[in-house]
C-alpha cells in the first residue's frame, strides 16, 4: 500500500494501528500461527489457511466472513481454495478498515467482494434463512457483543450442512481466586471482549450444542500463537521504535510482555473449531 493510504494511523489507533506491524503491501491483523516462522505476514497467512482448511472451503460455496479486518485472508482463500471474490461477503463495523479493504481490491484490479460496514449481529439478522454455506471468523468472534445471539443467528442463516468455523481467543476453564478473576476480567474489558462473550471451551461447546450445532473436537493452538506473537512484538517495537509512534509502540510492548507471560497461559487459550448445522 502507498504511504498516503497509511496516513492517520495514530489518529485511528483502534482501526489501523496494526499496519505498523506490517511491511508494505500487507495489512494483516490477527495473532498469527508461529510454527516455523518469525515473519508476521507469514504467521497470519498460515492462520487464515488453517481456518480455510478447517472450513473445507470450495469454489461453489457462499461464504460470510465476520470481522474481516482489511481483507488479506480473501486472497489466501482464492489462491488456496479457488474461492471467487464474488462468493464472499464480509462484515466489519470499522469504516476505516472497510475503506482500506476497498482500496486494496481496487489497486489490485480485483472483483470487489460484498463488503458491508455495519454492526455484525444486526447485519446477520437481516440476512434470509439459509443464505450461506460457511461463516468464518478469523480471530474476531471474541469481540462480538453477545455469543448466544450470534450463534443463534449464525445457525439461522447457514444452509443445512453449513459450518460456522472460527479461530479465536477464549478464556481457559478452571477455578481462579478473587485476584486472578478480577485481573482476567480487567484484561478482557481492556481488550474489548464484552461480558456476554467471555466463553471458555466448556461454555462455548454448550452454547453451540444448545443452538443446534454439531461440534467437532476443539483444536488448541496457543502453543504456536501466544509465544511467537509476543516475541515478534518485542522485536518489532525495539527494531522500529523510530518508525512507530511512541504511544503505539508502548501499547504493543506492554501487550507483548503480557502475551508472553505466565498469566496469559493461565487465563486464555486460542481455539480453532468447526460447528455444523445438521440436515433438516
Short mmCIF file of C-alpha atoms in Angstrom, two decimals:
data_model
loop_
_atom_site.label_atom_id
_atom_site.label_comp_id
_atom_site.label_asym_id
_atom_site.label_seq_id
_atom_site.Cartn_x
_atom_site.Cartn_y
_atom_site.Cartn_z
CA UNK A 1 0.00 0.00 0.00
CA UNK A 2 1.15 3.53 -0.62
CA UNK A 3 2.28 5.69 2.25
CA UNK A 4 -0.62 8.07 1.67
CA UNK A 5 -3.11 5.34 2.41
CA UNK A 6 -1.34 4.71 5.70
CA UNK A 7 -1.90 8.25 6.91
CA UNK A 8 -3.98 8.80 10.01
CA UNK A 9 -2.76 5.70 11.80
CA UNK A 10 -2.05 7.46 15.06
CA UNK A 11 -5.39 9.26 14.86
CA UNK A 12 -7.26 5.97 14.45
CA UNK A 13 -5.45 3.53 16.76
CA UNK A 14 -8.41 1.18 17.13
CA UNK A 15 -8.74 0.60 13.42
CA UNK A 16 -5.43 0.82 11.53
CA UNK A 17 -2.73 0.64 14.19
CA UNK A 18 -1.94 -2.90 13.06
CA UNK A 19 -0.44 -1.51 9.85
CA UNK A 20 2.63 -0.58 11.91
CA UNK A 21 3.25 -4.32 12.33
CA UNK A 22 3.13 -4.99 8.59
CA UNK A 23 5.57 -4.39 5.76
CA UNK A 24 4.35 -2.55 2.68
CA UNK A 25 1.56 -4.28 0.71
CA UNK A 26 0.44 -6.16 3.81
CA UNK A 27 -2.32 -5.30 6.29
CA UNK A 28 -2.82 -8.37 8.46
CA UNK A 29 -4.39 -8.02 11.90
CA UNK A 30 -4.51 -11.38 13.67
CA UNK A 31 -2.44 -13.25 16.27
CA UNK A 32 -0.84 -15.47 13.65
CA UNK A 33 0.30 -19.10 13.80
CA UNK A 34 4.03 -19.04 14.54
CA UNK A 35 5.25 -22.54 13.72
CA UNK A 36 8.49 -22.49 11.72
CA UNK A 37 8.35 -18.74 11.07
CA UNK A 38 9.19 -15.42 12.71
CA UNK A 39 7.57 -13.35 9.95
CA UNK A 40 4.27 -11.65 10.80
CA UNK A 41 2.52 -11.83 7.39
CA UNK A 42 3.54 -15.49 7.06
CA UNK A 43 2.16 -16.33 10.51
CA UNK A 44 -1.11 -14.50 9.79
CA UNK A 45 -1.44 -16.15 6.39
CA UNK A 46 -0.90 -19.56 7.97
CA UNK A 47 -3.70 -18.95 10.48
CA UNK A 48 -6.02 -17.93 7.64
CA UNK A 49 -5.03 -21.08 5.76
CA UNK A 50 -5.74 -23.28 8.80
CA UNK A 51 -9.18 -21.71 9.07
CA UNK A 52 -9.87 -22.34 5.40
CA UNK A 53 -8.81 -25.98 5.69
CA UNK A 54 -10.97 -26.47 8.78
CA UNK A 55 -13.90 -24.99 6.84
CA UNK A 56 -13.22 -27.23 3.83
CA UNK A 57 -13.64 -24.22 1.54
CA UNK A 58 -14.74 -24.90 -2.03
CA UNK A 59 -15.30 -22.67 -5.06
CA UNK A 60 -19.07 -23.11 -5.20
CA UNK A 61 -19.73 -22.07 -1.60
CA UNK A 62 -21.29 -18.81 -0.43
CA UNK A 63 -19.07 -17.55 2.40
CA UNK A 64 -19.66 -14.92 5.09
CA UNK A 65 -16.58 -13.52 6.85
CA UNK A 66 -17.31 -11.67 10.09
CA UNK A 67 -14.86 -9.03 11.28
CA UNK A 68 -12.73 -9.35 8.14
CA UNK A 69 -10.18 -6.68 9.07
CA UNK A 70 -8.61 -5.35 5.88
CA UNK A 71 -9.38 -8.46 3.82
CA UNK A 72 -5.93 -10.04 3.36
CA UNK A 73 -7.36 -13.51 4.03
CA UNK A 74 -9.64 -13.26 0.98
CA UNK A 75 -6.60 -13.51 -1.28
CA UNK A 76 -5.38 -16.60 0.60
CA UNK A 77 -8.74 -18.33 0.20
CA UNK A 78 -8.85 -17.50 -3.50
CA UNK A 79 -5.31 -18.76 -4.10
CA UNK A 80 -5.52 -21.91 -1.98
CA UNK A 81 -9.18 -22.95 -2.38
CA UNK A 82 -10.22 -21.21 -5.62
CA UNK A 83 -12.93 -19.34 -3.73
CA UNK A 84 -14.04 -16.47 -6.00
CA UNK A 85 -14.42 -12.99 -4.52
CA UNK A 86 -17.94 -12.88 -5.94
CA UNK A 87 -18.88 -15.62 -3.43
CA UNK A 88 -17.54 -13.68 -0.45
CA UNK A 89 -19.49 -11.36 1.83
CA UNK A 90 -17.64 -9.55 4.61
CA UNK A 91 -18.98 -7.56 7.54
CA UNK A 92 -16.86 -5.12 9.52
CA UNK A 93 -18.10 -2.29 11.77
CA UNK A 94 -14.93 -0.24 11.16
CA UNK A 95 -15.46 2.25 8.32
CA UNK A 96 -11.71 2.90 8.10
CA UNK A 97 -10.88 -0.78 7.64
CA UNK A 98 -13.66 -1.28 5.08
CA UNK A 99 -12.44 1.71 3.06
CA UNK A 100 -8.88 0.39 3.27
CA UNK A 101 -10.03 -3.03 2.00
CA UNK A 102 -11.95 -1.47 -0.88
CA UNK A 103 -8.84 0.48 -1.90
CA UNK A 104 -6.78 -2.70 -1.67
CA UNK A 105 -9.03 -4.56 -4.12
CA UNK A 106 -9.20 -1.60 -6.48
CA UNK A 107 -5.41 -1.23 -6.52
CA UNK A 108 -5.05 -4.89 -7.42
CA UNK A 109 -7.80 -4.57 -10.04
CA UNK A 110 -9.77 -7.38 -8.42
CA UNK A 111 -13.50 -8.00 -8.35
CA UNK A 112 -14.74 -6.47 -5.11
CA UNK A 113 -16.37 -8.87 -2.62
CA UNK A 114 -19.56 -7.64 -0.98
CA UNK A 115 -18.10 -5.61 1.88
CA UNK A 116 -20.57 -4.30 4.45
CA UNK A 117 -19.72 -1.67 7.05
CA UNK A 118 -22.23 -2.21 9.84
CA UNK A 119 -22.67 -3.79 13.30
CA UNK A 120 -22.09 -7.53 12.99
CA UNK A 121 -25.04 -9.12 14.76
CA UNK A 122 -27.61 -6.63 13.47
CA UNK A 123 -26.44 -7.25 9.91
CA UNK A 124 -26.53 -11.03 10.28
CA UNK A 125 -30.13 -10.70 11.43
CA UNK A 126 -31.02 -9.01 8.14
CA UNK A 127 -29.97 -11.98 6.00
CA UNK A 128 -32.62 -14.53 4.90
CA UNK A 129 -32.54 -18.03 6.36
CA UNK A 130 -30.10 -20.50 4.80
CA UNK A 131 -28.08 -17.85 2.92
CA UNK A 132 -24.54 -19.20 3.42
CA UNK A 133 -22.52 -22.41 3.25
CA UNK A 134 -19.81 -21.14 5.58
CA UNK A 135 -19.47 -18.46 8.24
CA UNK A 136 -15.84 -17.70 9.04
CA UNK A 137 -14.35 -15.76 11.95
CA UNK A 138 -10.61 -15.19 11.72
CA UNK A 139 -9.53 -14.02 15.18
CA UNK A 140 -12.67 -11.91 15.56
CA UNK A 141 -15.52 -13.75 17.31
CA UNK A 142 -14.49 -12.76 20.84
CA UNK A 143 -15.27 -9.12 20.05
CA UNK A 144 -18.94 -9.81 19.20
CA UNK A 145 -21.47 -8.33 21.68
CA UNK A 146 -23.39 -11.48 22.63
CA UNK A 147 -22.22 -15.04 21.96
CA UNK A 148 -25.61 -16.69 22.37
CA UNK A 149 -27.36 -14.32 19.99
CA UNK A 150 -24.53 -14.60 17.49
CA UNK A 151 -24.67 -18.41 17.46
CA UNK A 152 -28.44 -18.38 17.04
CA UNK A 153 -28.23 -16.01 14.06
CA UNK A 154 -25.33 -17.94 12.54
CA UNK A 155 -27.35 -21.15 12.79
CA UNK A 156 -30.35 -19.48 11.15
CA UNK A 157 -28.51 -18.09 8.12
CA UNK A 158 -26.44 -21.22 7.45
CA UNK A 159 -27.69 -23.77 4.96
CA UNK A 160 -28.10 -27.38 6.16
CA UNK A 161 -24.62 -28.95 6.35
CA UNK A 162 -23.23 -25.42 6.54
CA UNK A 163 -20.47 -24.67 9.02
CA UNK A 164 -19.50 -21.96 11.47
CA UNK A 165 -15.69 -22.01 11.67
CA UNK A 166 -13.65 -19.83 14.00
CA UNK A 167 -10.08 -19.28 15.17
CA UNK A 168 -10.24 -17.20 18.33
CA UNK A 169 -9.12 -16.27 21.79
CA UNK A 170 -11.19 -17.75 24.63
CA UNK A 171 -10.95 -17.96 28.41
CA UNK A 172 -9.42 -21.04 29.98
CA UNK A 173 -11.65 -23.32 32.05
CA UNK A 174 -10.78 -23.62 35.72
CA UNK A 175 -11.19 -22.07 39.15
CA UNK A 176 -9.49 -18.80 39.97
CA UNK A 177 -9.06 -16.84 43.15
CA UNK A 178 -10.57 -13.41 43.64
CA UNK A 179 -7.47 -11.55 42.47
CA UNK A 180 -6.96 -13.65 39.35
CA UNK A 181 -10.68 -13.49 38.48
CA UNK A 182 -10.68 -9.73 38.82
CA UNK A 183 -7.49 -9.29 36.84
CA UNK A 184 -8.68 -11.53 34.00
CA UNK A 185 -11.95 -9.57 33.82
CA UNK A 186 -9.93 -6.38 33.74
CA UNK A 187 -7.82 -7.70 30.85
CA UNK A 188 -10.98 -8.70 28.96
CA UNK A 189 -12.51 -5.26 29.47
CA UNK A 190 -9.29 -3.54 28.44
CA UNK A 191 -9.12 -5.74 25.33
CA UNK A 192 -12.72 -5.02 24.33
CA UNK A 193 -14.13 -8.50 24.99
CA UNK A 194 -17.77 -7.98 26.03
CA UNK A 195 -19.05 -9.60 29.20
CA UNK A 196 -21.68 -11.64 27.31
CA UNK A 197 -19.00 -13.05 25.04
CA UNK A 198 -16.43 -14.30 27.56
CA UNK A 199 -16.57 -18.02 26.88
CA UNK A 200 -14.46 -21.00 27.94
CA UNK A 201 -14.10 -24.23 25.95
CA UNK A 202 -16.82 -25.82 28.07
CA UNK A 203 -19.30 -22.93 27.90
CA UNK A 204 -18.67 -22.36 24.19
CA UNK A 205 -19.29 -26.03 23.42
CA UNK A 206 -22.52 -25.95 25.41
CA UNK A 207 -23.77 -22.82 23.63
CA UNK A 208 -23.08 -24.35 20.22
CA UNK A 209 -24.80 -27.62 21.14
CA UNK A 210 -27.85 -25.88 22.61
CA UNK A 211 -28.15 -23.79 19.47
CA UNK A 212 -28.32 -26.97 17.39
CA UNK A 213 -24.80 -27.24 16.02
CA UNK A 214 -22.84 -30.48 15.88
CA UNK A 215 -19.37 -29.53 17.02
CA UNK A 216 -16.08 -31.23 16.27
CA UNK A 217 -13.36 -31.53 18.87
CA UNK A 218 -11.66 -28.21 19.52
CA UNK A 219 -8.07 -27.71 18.41
CA UNK A 220 -5.98 -25.65 20.83
CA UNK A 221 -3.30 -23.62 19.08
CA UNK A 222 -1.93 -21.36 21.82
CA UNK A 223 1.48 -23.07 21.95
CA UNK A 224 2.09 -21.80 18.41
CA UNK A 225 0.26 -18.49 18.85
CA UNK A 226 1.00 -16.60 22.07
CA UNK A 227 4.76 -17.01 22.36
CA UNK A 228 5.51 -16.33 18.71
CA UNK A 229 3.41 -13.19 18.58
CA UNK A 230 4.87 -11.96 21.88
CA UNK A 231 8.43 -12.41 20.58
CA UNK A 232 7.58 -10.64 17.35
CA UNK A 233 6.03 -7.67 19.16
CA UNK A 234 9.07 -7.31 21.39
CA UNK A 235 11.50 -7.39 18.48
CA UNK A 236 9.35 -5.20 16.22
CA UNK A 237 8.86 -2.41 18.74
CA UNK A 238 12.58 -2.44 19.56
CA UNK A 239 13.79 -2.58 15.96
CA UNK A 240 11.38 0.00 14.52
CA UNK A 241 10.97 2.24 17.56
CA UNK A 242 11.78 5.36 15.50
CA UNK A 243 9.13 4.49 12.89
CA UNK A 244 6.31 3.52 15.26
CA UNK A 245 4.69 6.36 17.25
CA UNK A 246 5.77 6.23 20.88
CA UNK A 247 2.30 5.64 22.35
CA UNK A 248 1.53 2.84 19.91
CA UNK A 249 4.93 1.20 20.47
CA UNK A 250 4.34 1.31 24.24
CA UNK A 251 0.91 -0.27 23.79
CA UNK A 252 2.27 -3.12 21.70
CA UNK A 253 5.25 -3.55 24.01
CA UNK A 254 3.01 -3.93 27.06
CA UNK A 255 0.71 -6.32 25.24
CA UNK A 256 3.63 -8.43 24.06
CA UNK A 257 5.01 -8.65 27.59
CA UNK A 258 1.68 -9.88 28.95
CA UNK A 259 1.13 -12.19 25.98
CA UNK A 260 4.40 -13.98 26.63
CA UNK A 261 3.89 -14.24 30.39
CA UNK A 262 2.51 -16.90 32.70
CA UNK A 263 -0.78 -15.11 33.35
CA UNK A 264 -1.69 -15.28 29.66
CA UNK A 265 -1.19 -19.04 29.71
CA UNK A 266 -3.29 -19.38 32.88
CA UNK A 267 -6.11 -17.15 31.72
CA UNK A 268 -6.56 -17.75 27.99
CA UNK A 269 -6.41 -20.27 25.15
CA UNK A 270 -6.57 -19.99 21.37
CA UNK A 271 -9.00 -22.36 19.72
CA UNK A 272 -9.85 -23.49 16.20
CA UNK A 273 -13.19 -25.24 15.74
CA UNK A 274 -15.91 -26.12 13.24
CA UNK A 275 -19.63 -26.40 14.12
CA UNK A 276 -22.01 -27.85 11.54
CA UNK A 277 -25.73 -27.26 11.07
CA UNK A 278 -27.36 -30.67 10.61
CA UNK A 279 -29.72 -31.53 7.78
CA UNK A 280 -33.37 -30.72 8.49
#
